[in-house]
XYZ file of C-alpha atoms in Angstrom:
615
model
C -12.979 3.242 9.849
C -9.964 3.307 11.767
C -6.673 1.997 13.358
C -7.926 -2.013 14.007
C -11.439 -0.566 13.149
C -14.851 -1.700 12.925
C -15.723 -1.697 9.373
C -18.090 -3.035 6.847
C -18.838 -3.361 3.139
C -19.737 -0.421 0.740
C -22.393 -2.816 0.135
C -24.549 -3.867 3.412
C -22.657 -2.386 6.620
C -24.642 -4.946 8.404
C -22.478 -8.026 6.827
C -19.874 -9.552 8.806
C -17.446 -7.338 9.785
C -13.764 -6.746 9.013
C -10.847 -6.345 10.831
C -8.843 -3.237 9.200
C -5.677 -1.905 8.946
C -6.612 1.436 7.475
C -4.661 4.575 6.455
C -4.972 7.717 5.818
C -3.390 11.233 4.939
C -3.490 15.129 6.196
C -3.691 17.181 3.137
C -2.087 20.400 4.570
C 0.688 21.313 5.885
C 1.833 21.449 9.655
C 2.127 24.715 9.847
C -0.891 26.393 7.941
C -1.697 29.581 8.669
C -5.631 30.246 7.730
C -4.985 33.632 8.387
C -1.764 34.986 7.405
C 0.090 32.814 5.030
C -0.890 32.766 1.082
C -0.944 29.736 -0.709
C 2.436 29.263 -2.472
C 2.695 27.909 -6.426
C 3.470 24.447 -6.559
C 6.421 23.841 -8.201
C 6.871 21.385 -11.129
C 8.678 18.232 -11.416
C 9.818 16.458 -14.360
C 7.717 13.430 -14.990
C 7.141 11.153 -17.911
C 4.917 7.947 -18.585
C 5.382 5.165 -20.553
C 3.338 1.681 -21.416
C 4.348 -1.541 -23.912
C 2.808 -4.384 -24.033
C 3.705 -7.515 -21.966
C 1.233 -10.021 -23.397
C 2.860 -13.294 -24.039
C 3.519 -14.020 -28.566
C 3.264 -17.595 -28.093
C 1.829 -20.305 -26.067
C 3.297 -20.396 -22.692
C 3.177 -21.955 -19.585
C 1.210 -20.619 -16.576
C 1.987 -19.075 -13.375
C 0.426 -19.006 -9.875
C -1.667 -22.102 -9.279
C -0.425 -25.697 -8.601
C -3.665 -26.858 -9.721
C -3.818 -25.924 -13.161
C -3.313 -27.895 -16.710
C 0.025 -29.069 -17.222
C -0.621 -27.830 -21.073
C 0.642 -24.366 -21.828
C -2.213 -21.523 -22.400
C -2.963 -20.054 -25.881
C -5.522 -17.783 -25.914
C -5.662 -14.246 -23.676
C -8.268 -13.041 -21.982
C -6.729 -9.858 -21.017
C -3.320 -8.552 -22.496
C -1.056 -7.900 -20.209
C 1.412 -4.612 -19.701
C 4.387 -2.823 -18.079
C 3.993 0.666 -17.691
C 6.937 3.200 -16.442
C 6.979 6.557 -14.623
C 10.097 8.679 -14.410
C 10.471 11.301 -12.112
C 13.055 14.836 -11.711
C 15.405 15.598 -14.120
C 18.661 14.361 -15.276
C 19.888 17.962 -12.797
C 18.000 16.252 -10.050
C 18.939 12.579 -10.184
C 15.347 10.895 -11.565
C 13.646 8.062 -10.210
C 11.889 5.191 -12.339
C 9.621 2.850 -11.286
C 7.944 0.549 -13.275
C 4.500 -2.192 -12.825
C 4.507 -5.506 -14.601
C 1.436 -7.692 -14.518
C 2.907 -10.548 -13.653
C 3.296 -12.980 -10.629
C 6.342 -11.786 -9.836
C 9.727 -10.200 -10.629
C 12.967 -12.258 -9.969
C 15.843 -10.400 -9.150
C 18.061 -11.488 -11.892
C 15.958 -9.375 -14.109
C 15.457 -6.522 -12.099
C 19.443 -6.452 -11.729
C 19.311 -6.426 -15.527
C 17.426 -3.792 -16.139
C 19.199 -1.356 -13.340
C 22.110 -1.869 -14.559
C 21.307 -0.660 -17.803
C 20.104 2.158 -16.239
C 22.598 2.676 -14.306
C 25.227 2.673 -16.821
C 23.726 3.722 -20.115
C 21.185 6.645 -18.162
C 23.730 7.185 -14.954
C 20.590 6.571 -13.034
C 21.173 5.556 -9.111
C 20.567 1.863 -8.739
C 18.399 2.922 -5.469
C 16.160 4.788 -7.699
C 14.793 2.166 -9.688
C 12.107 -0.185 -8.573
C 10.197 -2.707 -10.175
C 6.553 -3.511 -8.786
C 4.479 -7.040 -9.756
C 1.172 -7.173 -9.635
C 1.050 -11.045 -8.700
C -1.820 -11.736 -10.853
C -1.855 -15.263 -11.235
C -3.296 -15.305 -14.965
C 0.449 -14.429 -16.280
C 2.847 -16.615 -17.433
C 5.722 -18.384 -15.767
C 9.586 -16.354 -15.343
C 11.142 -18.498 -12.983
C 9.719 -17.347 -9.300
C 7.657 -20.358 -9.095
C 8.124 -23.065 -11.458
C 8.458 -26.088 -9.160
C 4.551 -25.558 -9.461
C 5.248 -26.745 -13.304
C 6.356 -30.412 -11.820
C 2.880 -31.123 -9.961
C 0.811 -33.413 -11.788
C -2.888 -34.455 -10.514
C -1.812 -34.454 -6.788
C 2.038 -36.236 -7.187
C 5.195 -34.646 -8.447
C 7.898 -35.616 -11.775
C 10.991 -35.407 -11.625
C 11.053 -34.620 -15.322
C 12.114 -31.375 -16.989
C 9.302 -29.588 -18.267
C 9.087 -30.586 -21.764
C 11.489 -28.899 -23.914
C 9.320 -26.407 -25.986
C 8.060 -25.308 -22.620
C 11.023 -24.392 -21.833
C 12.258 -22.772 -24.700
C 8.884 -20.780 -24.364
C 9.700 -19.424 -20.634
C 13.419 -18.374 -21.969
C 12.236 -16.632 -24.936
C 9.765 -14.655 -22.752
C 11.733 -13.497 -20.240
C 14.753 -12.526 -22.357
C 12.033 -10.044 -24.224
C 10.380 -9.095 -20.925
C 13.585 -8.130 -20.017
C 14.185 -6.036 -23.396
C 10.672 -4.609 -22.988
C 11.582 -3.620 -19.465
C 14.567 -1.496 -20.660
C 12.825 0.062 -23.302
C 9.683 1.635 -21.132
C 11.705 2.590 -19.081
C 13.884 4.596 -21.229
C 11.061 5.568 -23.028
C 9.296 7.095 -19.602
C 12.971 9.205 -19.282
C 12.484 10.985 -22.743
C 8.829 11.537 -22.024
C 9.637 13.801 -18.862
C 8.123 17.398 -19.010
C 7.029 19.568 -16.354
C 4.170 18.658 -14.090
C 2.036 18.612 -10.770
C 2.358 16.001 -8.558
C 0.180 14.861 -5.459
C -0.068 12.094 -3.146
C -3.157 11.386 -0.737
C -4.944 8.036 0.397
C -7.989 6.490 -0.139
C -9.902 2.870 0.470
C -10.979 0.034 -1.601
C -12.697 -2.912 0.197
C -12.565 -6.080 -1.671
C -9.528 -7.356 0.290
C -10.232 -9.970 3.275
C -7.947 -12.011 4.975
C -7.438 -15.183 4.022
C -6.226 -16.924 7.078
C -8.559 -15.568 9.269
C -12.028 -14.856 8.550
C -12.563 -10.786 9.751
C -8.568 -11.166 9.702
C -6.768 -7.464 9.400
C -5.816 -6.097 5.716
C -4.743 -3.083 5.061
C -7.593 -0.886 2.846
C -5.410 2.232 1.698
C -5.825 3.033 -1.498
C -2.593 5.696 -2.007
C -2.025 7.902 -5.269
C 0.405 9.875 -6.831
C -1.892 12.326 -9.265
C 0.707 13.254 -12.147
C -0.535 16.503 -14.197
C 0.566 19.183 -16.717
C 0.964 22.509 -15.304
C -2.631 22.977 -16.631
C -3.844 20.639 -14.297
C -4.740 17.970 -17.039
C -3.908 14.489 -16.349
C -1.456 12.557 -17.311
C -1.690 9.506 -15.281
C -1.418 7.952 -11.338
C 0.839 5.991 -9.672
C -2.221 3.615 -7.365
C -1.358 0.837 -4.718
C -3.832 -1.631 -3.375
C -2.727 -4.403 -0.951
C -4.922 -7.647 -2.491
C -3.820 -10.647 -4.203
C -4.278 -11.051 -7.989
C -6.633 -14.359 -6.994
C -10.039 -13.077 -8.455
C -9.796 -15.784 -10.923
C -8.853 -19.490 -9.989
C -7.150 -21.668 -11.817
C -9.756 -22.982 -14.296
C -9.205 -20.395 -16.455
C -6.585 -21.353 -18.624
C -6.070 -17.608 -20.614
C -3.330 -15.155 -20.161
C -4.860 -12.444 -18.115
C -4.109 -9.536 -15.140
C -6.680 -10.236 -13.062
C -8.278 -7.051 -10.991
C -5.306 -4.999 -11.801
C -5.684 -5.394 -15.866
C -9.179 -4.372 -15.423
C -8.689 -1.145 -12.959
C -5.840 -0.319 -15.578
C -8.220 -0.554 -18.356
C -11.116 1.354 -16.707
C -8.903 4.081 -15.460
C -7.584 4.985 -18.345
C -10.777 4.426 -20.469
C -12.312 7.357 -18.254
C -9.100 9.465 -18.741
C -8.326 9.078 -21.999
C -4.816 9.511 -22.580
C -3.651 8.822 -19.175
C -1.353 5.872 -17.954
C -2.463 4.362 -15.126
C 0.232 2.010 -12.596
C -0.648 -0.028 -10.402
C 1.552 -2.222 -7.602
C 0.540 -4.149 -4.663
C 0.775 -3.635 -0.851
C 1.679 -6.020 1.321
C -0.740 -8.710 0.592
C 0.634 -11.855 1.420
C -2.165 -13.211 3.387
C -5.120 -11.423 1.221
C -7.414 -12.597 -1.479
C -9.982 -10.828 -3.378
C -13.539 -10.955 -2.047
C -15.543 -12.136 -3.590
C -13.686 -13.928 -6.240
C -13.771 -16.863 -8.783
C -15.759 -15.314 -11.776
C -14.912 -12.358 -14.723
C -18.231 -10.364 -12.943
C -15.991 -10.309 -9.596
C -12.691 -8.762 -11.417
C -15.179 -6.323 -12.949
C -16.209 -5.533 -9.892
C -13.325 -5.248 -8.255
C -11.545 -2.990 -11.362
C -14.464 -0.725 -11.408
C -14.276 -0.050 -7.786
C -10.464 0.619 -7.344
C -11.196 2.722 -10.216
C -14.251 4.936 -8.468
C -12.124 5.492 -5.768
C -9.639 6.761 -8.401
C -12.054 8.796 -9.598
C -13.231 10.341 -5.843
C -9.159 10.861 -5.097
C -8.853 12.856 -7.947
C -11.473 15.129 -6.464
C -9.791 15.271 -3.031
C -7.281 17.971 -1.939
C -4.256 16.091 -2.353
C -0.734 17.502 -0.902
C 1.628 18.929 -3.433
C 4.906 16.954 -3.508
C 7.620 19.980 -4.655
C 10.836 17.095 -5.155
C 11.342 14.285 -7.296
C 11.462 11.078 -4.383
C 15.127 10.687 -3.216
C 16.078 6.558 -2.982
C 17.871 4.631 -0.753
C 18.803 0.785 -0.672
C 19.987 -2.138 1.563
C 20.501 -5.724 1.826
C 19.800 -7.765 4.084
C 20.301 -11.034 5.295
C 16.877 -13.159 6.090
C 18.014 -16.783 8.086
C 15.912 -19.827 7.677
C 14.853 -21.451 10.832
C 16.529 -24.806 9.577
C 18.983 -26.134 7.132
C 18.222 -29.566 6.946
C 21.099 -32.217 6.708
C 21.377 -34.788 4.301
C 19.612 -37.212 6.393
C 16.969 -35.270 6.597
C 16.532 -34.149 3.241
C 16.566 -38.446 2.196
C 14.159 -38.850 5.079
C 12.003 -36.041 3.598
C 11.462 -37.211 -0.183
C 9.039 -39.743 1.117
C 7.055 -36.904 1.736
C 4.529 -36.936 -1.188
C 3.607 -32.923 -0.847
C 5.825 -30.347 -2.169
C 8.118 -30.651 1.135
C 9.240 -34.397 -0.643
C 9.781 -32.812 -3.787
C 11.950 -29.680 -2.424
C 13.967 -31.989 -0.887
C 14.690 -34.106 -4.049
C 15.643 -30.743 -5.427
C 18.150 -30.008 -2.588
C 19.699 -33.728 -2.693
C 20.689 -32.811 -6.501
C 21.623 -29.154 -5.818
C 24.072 -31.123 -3.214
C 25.442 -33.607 -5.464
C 26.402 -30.255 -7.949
C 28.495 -29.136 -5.458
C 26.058 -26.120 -4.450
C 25.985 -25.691 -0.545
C 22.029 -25.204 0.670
C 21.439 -21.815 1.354
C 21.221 -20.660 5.638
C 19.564 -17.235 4.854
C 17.905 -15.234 2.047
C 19.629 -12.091 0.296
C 16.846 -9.606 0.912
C 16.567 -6.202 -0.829
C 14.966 -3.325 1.510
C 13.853 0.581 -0.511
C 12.986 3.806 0.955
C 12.123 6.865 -1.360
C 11.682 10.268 0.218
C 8.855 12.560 -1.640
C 9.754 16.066 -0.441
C 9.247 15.324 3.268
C 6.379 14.643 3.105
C 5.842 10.978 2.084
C 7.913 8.212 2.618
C 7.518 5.143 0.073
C 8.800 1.869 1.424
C 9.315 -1.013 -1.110
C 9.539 -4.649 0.335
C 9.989 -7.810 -2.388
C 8.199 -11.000 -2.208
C 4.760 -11.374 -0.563
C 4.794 -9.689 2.194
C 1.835 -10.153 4.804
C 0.234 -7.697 6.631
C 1.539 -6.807 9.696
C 4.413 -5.415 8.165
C 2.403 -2.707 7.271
C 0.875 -2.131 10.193
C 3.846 -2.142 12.026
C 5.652 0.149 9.263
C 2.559 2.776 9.337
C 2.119 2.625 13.565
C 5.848 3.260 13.629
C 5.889 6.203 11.427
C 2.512 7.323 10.806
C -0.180 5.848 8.550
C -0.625 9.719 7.247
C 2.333 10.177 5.549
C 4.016 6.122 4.321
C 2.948 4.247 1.457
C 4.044 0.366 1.864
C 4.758 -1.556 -1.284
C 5.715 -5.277 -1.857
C 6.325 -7.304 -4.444
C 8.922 -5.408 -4.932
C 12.287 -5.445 -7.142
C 12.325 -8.938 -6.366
C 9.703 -11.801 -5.581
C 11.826 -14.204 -3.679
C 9.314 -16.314 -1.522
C 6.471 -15.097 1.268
C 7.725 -12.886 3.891
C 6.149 -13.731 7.045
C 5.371 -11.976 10.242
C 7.042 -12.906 13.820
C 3.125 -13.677 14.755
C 2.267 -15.414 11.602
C 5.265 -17.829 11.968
C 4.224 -18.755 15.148
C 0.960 -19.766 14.191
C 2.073 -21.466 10.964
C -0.179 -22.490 7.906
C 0.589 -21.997 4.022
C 2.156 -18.375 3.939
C 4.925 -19.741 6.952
C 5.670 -23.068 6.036
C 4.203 -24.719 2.645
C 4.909 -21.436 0.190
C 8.442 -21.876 1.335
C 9.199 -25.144 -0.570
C 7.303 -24.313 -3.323
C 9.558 -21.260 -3.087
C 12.340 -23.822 -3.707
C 13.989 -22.228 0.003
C 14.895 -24.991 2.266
C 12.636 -24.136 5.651
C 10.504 -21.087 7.071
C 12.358 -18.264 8.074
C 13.587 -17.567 12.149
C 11.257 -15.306 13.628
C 13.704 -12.436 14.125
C 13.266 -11.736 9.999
C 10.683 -8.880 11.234
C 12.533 -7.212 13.249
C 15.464 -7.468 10.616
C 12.886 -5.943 7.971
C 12.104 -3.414 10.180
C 15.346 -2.051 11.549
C 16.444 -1.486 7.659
C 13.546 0.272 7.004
C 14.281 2.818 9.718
C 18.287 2.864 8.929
C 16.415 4.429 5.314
C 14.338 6.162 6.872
C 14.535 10.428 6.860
C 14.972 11.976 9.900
C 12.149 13.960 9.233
C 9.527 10.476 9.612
C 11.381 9.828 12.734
C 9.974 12.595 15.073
C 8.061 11.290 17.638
C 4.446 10.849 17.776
C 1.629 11.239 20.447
C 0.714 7.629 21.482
C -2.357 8.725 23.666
C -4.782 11.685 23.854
C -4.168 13.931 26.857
C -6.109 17.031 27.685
C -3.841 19.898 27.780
C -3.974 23.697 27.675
C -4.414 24.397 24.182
C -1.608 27.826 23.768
C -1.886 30.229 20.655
C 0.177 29.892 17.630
C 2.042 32.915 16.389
C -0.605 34.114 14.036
C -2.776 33.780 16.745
C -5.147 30.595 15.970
C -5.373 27.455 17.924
C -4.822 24.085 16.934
C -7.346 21.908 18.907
C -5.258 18.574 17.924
C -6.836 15.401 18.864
C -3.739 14.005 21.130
C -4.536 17.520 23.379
C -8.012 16.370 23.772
C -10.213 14.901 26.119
C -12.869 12.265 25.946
C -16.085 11.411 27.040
C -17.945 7.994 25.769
C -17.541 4.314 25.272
C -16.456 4.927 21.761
C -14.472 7.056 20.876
C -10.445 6.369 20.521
C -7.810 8.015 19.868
C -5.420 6.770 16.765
C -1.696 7.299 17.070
C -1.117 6.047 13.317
C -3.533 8.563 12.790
C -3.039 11.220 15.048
C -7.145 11.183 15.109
C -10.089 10.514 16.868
C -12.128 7.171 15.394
C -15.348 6.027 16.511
C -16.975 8.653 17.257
C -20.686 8.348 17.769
C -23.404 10.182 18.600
C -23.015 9.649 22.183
C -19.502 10.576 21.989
C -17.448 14.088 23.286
C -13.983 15.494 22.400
C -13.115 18.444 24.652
C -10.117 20.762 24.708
C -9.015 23.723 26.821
C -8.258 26.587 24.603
C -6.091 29.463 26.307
C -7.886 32.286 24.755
C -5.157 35.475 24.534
C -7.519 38.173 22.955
C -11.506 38.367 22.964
C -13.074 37.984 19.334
C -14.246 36.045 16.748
C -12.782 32.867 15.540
C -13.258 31.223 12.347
C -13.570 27.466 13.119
C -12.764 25.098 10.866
C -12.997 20.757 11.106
C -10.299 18.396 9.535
C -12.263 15.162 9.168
C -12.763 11.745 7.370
C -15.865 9.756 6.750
C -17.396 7.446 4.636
C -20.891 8.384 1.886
C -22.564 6.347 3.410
C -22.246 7.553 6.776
C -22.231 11.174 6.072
C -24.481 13.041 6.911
C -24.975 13.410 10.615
C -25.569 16.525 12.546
C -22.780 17.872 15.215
C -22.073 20.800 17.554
C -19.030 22.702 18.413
C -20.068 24.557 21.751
C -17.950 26.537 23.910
C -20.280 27.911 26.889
C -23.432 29.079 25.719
C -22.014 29.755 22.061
C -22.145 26.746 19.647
C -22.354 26.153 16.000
C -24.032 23.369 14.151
C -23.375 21.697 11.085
C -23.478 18.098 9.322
C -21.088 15.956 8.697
C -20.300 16.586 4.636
C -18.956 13.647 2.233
C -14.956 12.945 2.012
C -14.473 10.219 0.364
C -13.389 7.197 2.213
C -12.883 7.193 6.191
C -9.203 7.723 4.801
C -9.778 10.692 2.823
C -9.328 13.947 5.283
C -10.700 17.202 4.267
C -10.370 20.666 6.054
C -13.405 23.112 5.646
C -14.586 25.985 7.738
C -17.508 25.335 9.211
C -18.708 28.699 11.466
C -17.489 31.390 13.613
C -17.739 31.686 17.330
C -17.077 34.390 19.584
C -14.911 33.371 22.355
C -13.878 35.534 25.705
C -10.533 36.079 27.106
C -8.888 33.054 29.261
C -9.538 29.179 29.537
C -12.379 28.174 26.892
C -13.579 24.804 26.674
C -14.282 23.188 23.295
C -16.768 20.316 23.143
C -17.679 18.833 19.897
C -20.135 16.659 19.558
C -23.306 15.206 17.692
C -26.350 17.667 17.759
C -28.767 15.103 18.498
C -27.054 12.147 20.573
C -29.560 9.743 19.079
C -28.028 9.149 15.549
C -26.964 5.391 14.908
C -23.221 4.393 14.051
C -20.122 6.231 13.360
C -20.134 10.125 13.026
C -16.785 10.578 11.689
C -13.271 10.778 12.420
C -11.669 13.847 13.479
C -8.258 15.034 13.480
C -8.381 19.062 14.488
C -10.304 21.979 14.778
C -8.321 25.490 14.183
C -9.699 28.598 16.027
C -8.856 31.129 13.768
C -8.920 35.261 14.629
C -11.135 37.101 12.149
C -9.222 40.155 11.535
């Protein structure tokens, strides 16, 4: 469902429940006019899709788990790919962003491949982002190989052996190659086409510090057409780790993401299909640990493709405009040298960091206080407002993000540009555990970070941020008088409502109405200019599984009854006319509500009704 929301599986709503940080979009514009305005022709945007193939030529060590053979893998279970979309015309100053299914992208390679854009295609450095899928079935580029040193519970101090090496430097030099090419090969592709954006769900995420823990269940596209309305591919962002496999298996492979990739595009054929991660620091795949489960997982990501493309998504008229800042991240600590000789007899990774450090120190190289941190803000047309975030960032960032400037209209990527370490929360530092303290030497960074890091995060994100996402936002539901617009309909908004029931809450991220049950009321006071009769029509979310129910939109003794029809996800709003009442001249109150009062569980969520004058 909704804002922290009650919500259970597609599968048995009676198992335990989850904790949710859901989000979802309003497919029409602010200022609609049912009655007056004509629907204008989207215009077209340059757009072009490319894919190569990323799947490792030789034997190569693994990245991801600590508890995996030291041996290097030689067989693939799923190949592996980088897929590119470019976006606008050379006029209009494209974008490119590009997936990789791999653990991670260090920055040194991301820098490599901007530049080359930058200088050889005189694209913007702030328009070019690079997205990970963190599947740990991928092979090793540097993020995380002090995990190559841990042997059967200890640590060497040894190099890892030479061809290994040699194997991890040969990759990435041609992942880096391979990276240039897509992406120049997305820019010639471009040729006019439609492009959407909306949200959906997926539910296979759980926390994994805290069971029932919040995640964040948006499932946001970009739908990329010809001006035919065929498709060409989708941009897709789902905030789970790439954990569905442990690591036993011992094959190159992408984990969930590979597999919605594969399924995607197998029921579109001739479609790309790209795929990055929310912020899913502290989320694992559920369930996980066998191929059935990443089946499973693919194949739903890929339904929910499949129902979005369906859905009335809103037009995006612009190619995304970029921006970009640095930022500095402290540590909490940089320990001394007595510390860090104190620390090696620490037999856990902590020891072995600090071994690192004491060499890095004898080299002359000073032990970092803070963390270079890259922050990304695109701007779609107004409309949506794409945030990109590297390393693994947890959750809360998102909820804070979406709460901040609306969960309707921001899409919240990590593992972005660069895949430094974790990036924890103020609240999740405080409490401690693996993503706070433990990933950090593993990391190869010398402590967990100060808890003001959020706040730095977050202040960056709104220096980026358009004016247009900054406009403030009803943070509780008041009933007001309800005036006319100036074609004469009403817009019977949830924040000017009033409420009757246990239930029921209003959603500021939202701008909605969320559990909403059968013995539930939302009531507005319409000031009614002009006697008639008013088209009514009901922007609302809900799940298959709960649609269904019967409801009632009274005003007096005049009321109209209809059931609650299918949208998609709880995160999927649709607008449909639903009757006509005939209203008097002055103060009319509104009430809907369920036709029966005795149906069990959520109704639906409701953003607005719009009264609308029959001429």
């Amino acid at each position: 469902m909704n804002t922290t929301v009650t919500f259970f599986s597609i599968h048995d709503r009676a198992r335990a429940l989850f904790v949710v940080f859901a989000f979802v979009t309003a497919f029409l514009p602010a200022k609609l006019s049912f009655s007056q305005e004509k629907a204008t022709a989207q215009a077209t945007v340059d757009a072009g899709f490319a894919s190569i193939d990323i799947t490792p030529a030789t034997p190569i060590r693994m990245a991801g788990y600590a508890a995996r053979l030291s041996t290097e893998a030689d067989s693939i279970l799923q190949p592996i790919a980088a897929k590119a979309l470019a976006l606008g015309s050379d006029e209009q100053h494209p974008s490119v962003l590009i997936t990789v299914d791999l653990v991670g992208i260090p920055w040194r390679i991301t820098k490599n491949v901007v530049d080359f854009l930058s200088k050889e295609k005189g694209i913007d450095p702030a328009q070019v982002a690079i997205y990970a899928s963190h599947t740990h079935g991928g092979p090793e580029l540097g993020n995380l190989i002090n995990i190559l040193q841990y042997r059967d519970g200890h640590f060497s101090d040894a190099l890892p052996a030479l061809d290994q090496l040699i194997h991890i430097t040969q990759y990435t030099e041609q992942l880096t190659q391979k990276l240039k090419d897509v992406a120049a090969a997305a820019l010639k592709d471009r040729k006019p086409a439609l492009i959407s954006w909306g949200q959906g769900q997926a539910l296979f995420a759980a926390n994994r510090r805290t069971k029932g823990g919040p995640v964040d269940v948006a499932l946001p596209i970009l739908k990329i057409t010809d001006p035919g309305g065929s498709l060409r591919g989708v941009f897709i962002n789902y905030a789970c780790h790439g954990t569905t496999l442990g690591g036993d298996v011992h094959k190159i492979h992408g984990d969930w993401i590979a597999e919605a990739h594969r399924v995607i595009e197998a029921r579109h054929p001739g479609t790309v299909a790209l795929i990055a991660l929310g912020c899913a620091g502290d989320a694992n795949p559920s369930p996980r640990g066998k191929l059935e489960d990443v089946q499973q997982h693919g194949k739903e990501i890929a339904d929910n493709v499949d129902k979005l493309l369906t859905a009335p998504l809103q037009p995006l008229n612009h190619p995304p405009g970029g921006k970009m800042k640095w930022v500095k991240l402290p540590y909490s600590k940089v320990p001394d040298i007595t510390e860090l000789v104190n620390l090696t007899k620490d037999e856990s990774i902590k020891g072995y960091y600090a071994r690192l450090a004491l060499e890095s120190v004898e080299r002359g190289e000073a032990i970092p206080s803070e963390l270079d941190y890259p922050v990304q803000v695109w701007n779609f047309d107004n409309k949506m407002a794409m945030v990109n975030l590297a390393g693994e960032v947890v959750v809360d960032y998102s909820t804070r993000l979406k709460d901040e400037y609306g969960a309707e209209r921001l899409w919240v990527n990590a593992y972005a540009n660069d895949v430094p370490c974790y990036i924890a929360s103020r609240r999740i530092l405080k409490e401690g555990g693996y993503e706070a303290e433990a990933s950090m030497y593993w990391y190869n960074k010398p402590s967990p970070f100060a808890p003001e890091v959020e706040d730095i995060i977050i202040h960056a994100a709104d220096e980026l941020m358009p004016a247009a996402f900054k406009q403030s936002r009803p943070v509780v539901n008041r009933r007001e008088r309800i005036e006319s617009e100036e074609d004469g309909s009403y817009r019977l908004s949830a924040w000017l409502a009033g409420t009757e029931g246990s239930r029921i809450k209003y959603m500021p991220g939202w701008k909605a109405f969320g559990w909403f049950d059968a013995k539930d009321q939302a009531i507005w006071d319409a000031d009614i200019k002009k006697s008639g009769k008013y088209d009514v029509y009901l922007e609302w979310s809900v799940s298959d599984a709960a649609a269904g129910k019967s409801f009632v939109v009274a005003a007096g003794n005049k009321s109209i009854e209809a059931r609650v029809g299918k949208t998609g996800s709880w995160f999927t709003y649709h607008t449909k006319k639903i009757g006509a009442l005939r209203l008097k001249e002055g103060i009319q109150t509104i009430v809907l509500k369920s036709a029966s009062g005795k149906e069990k569980g959520s109704m639906f969520d409701v953003r607005e009704i719009r009264l609308v004058p029959v001429k």
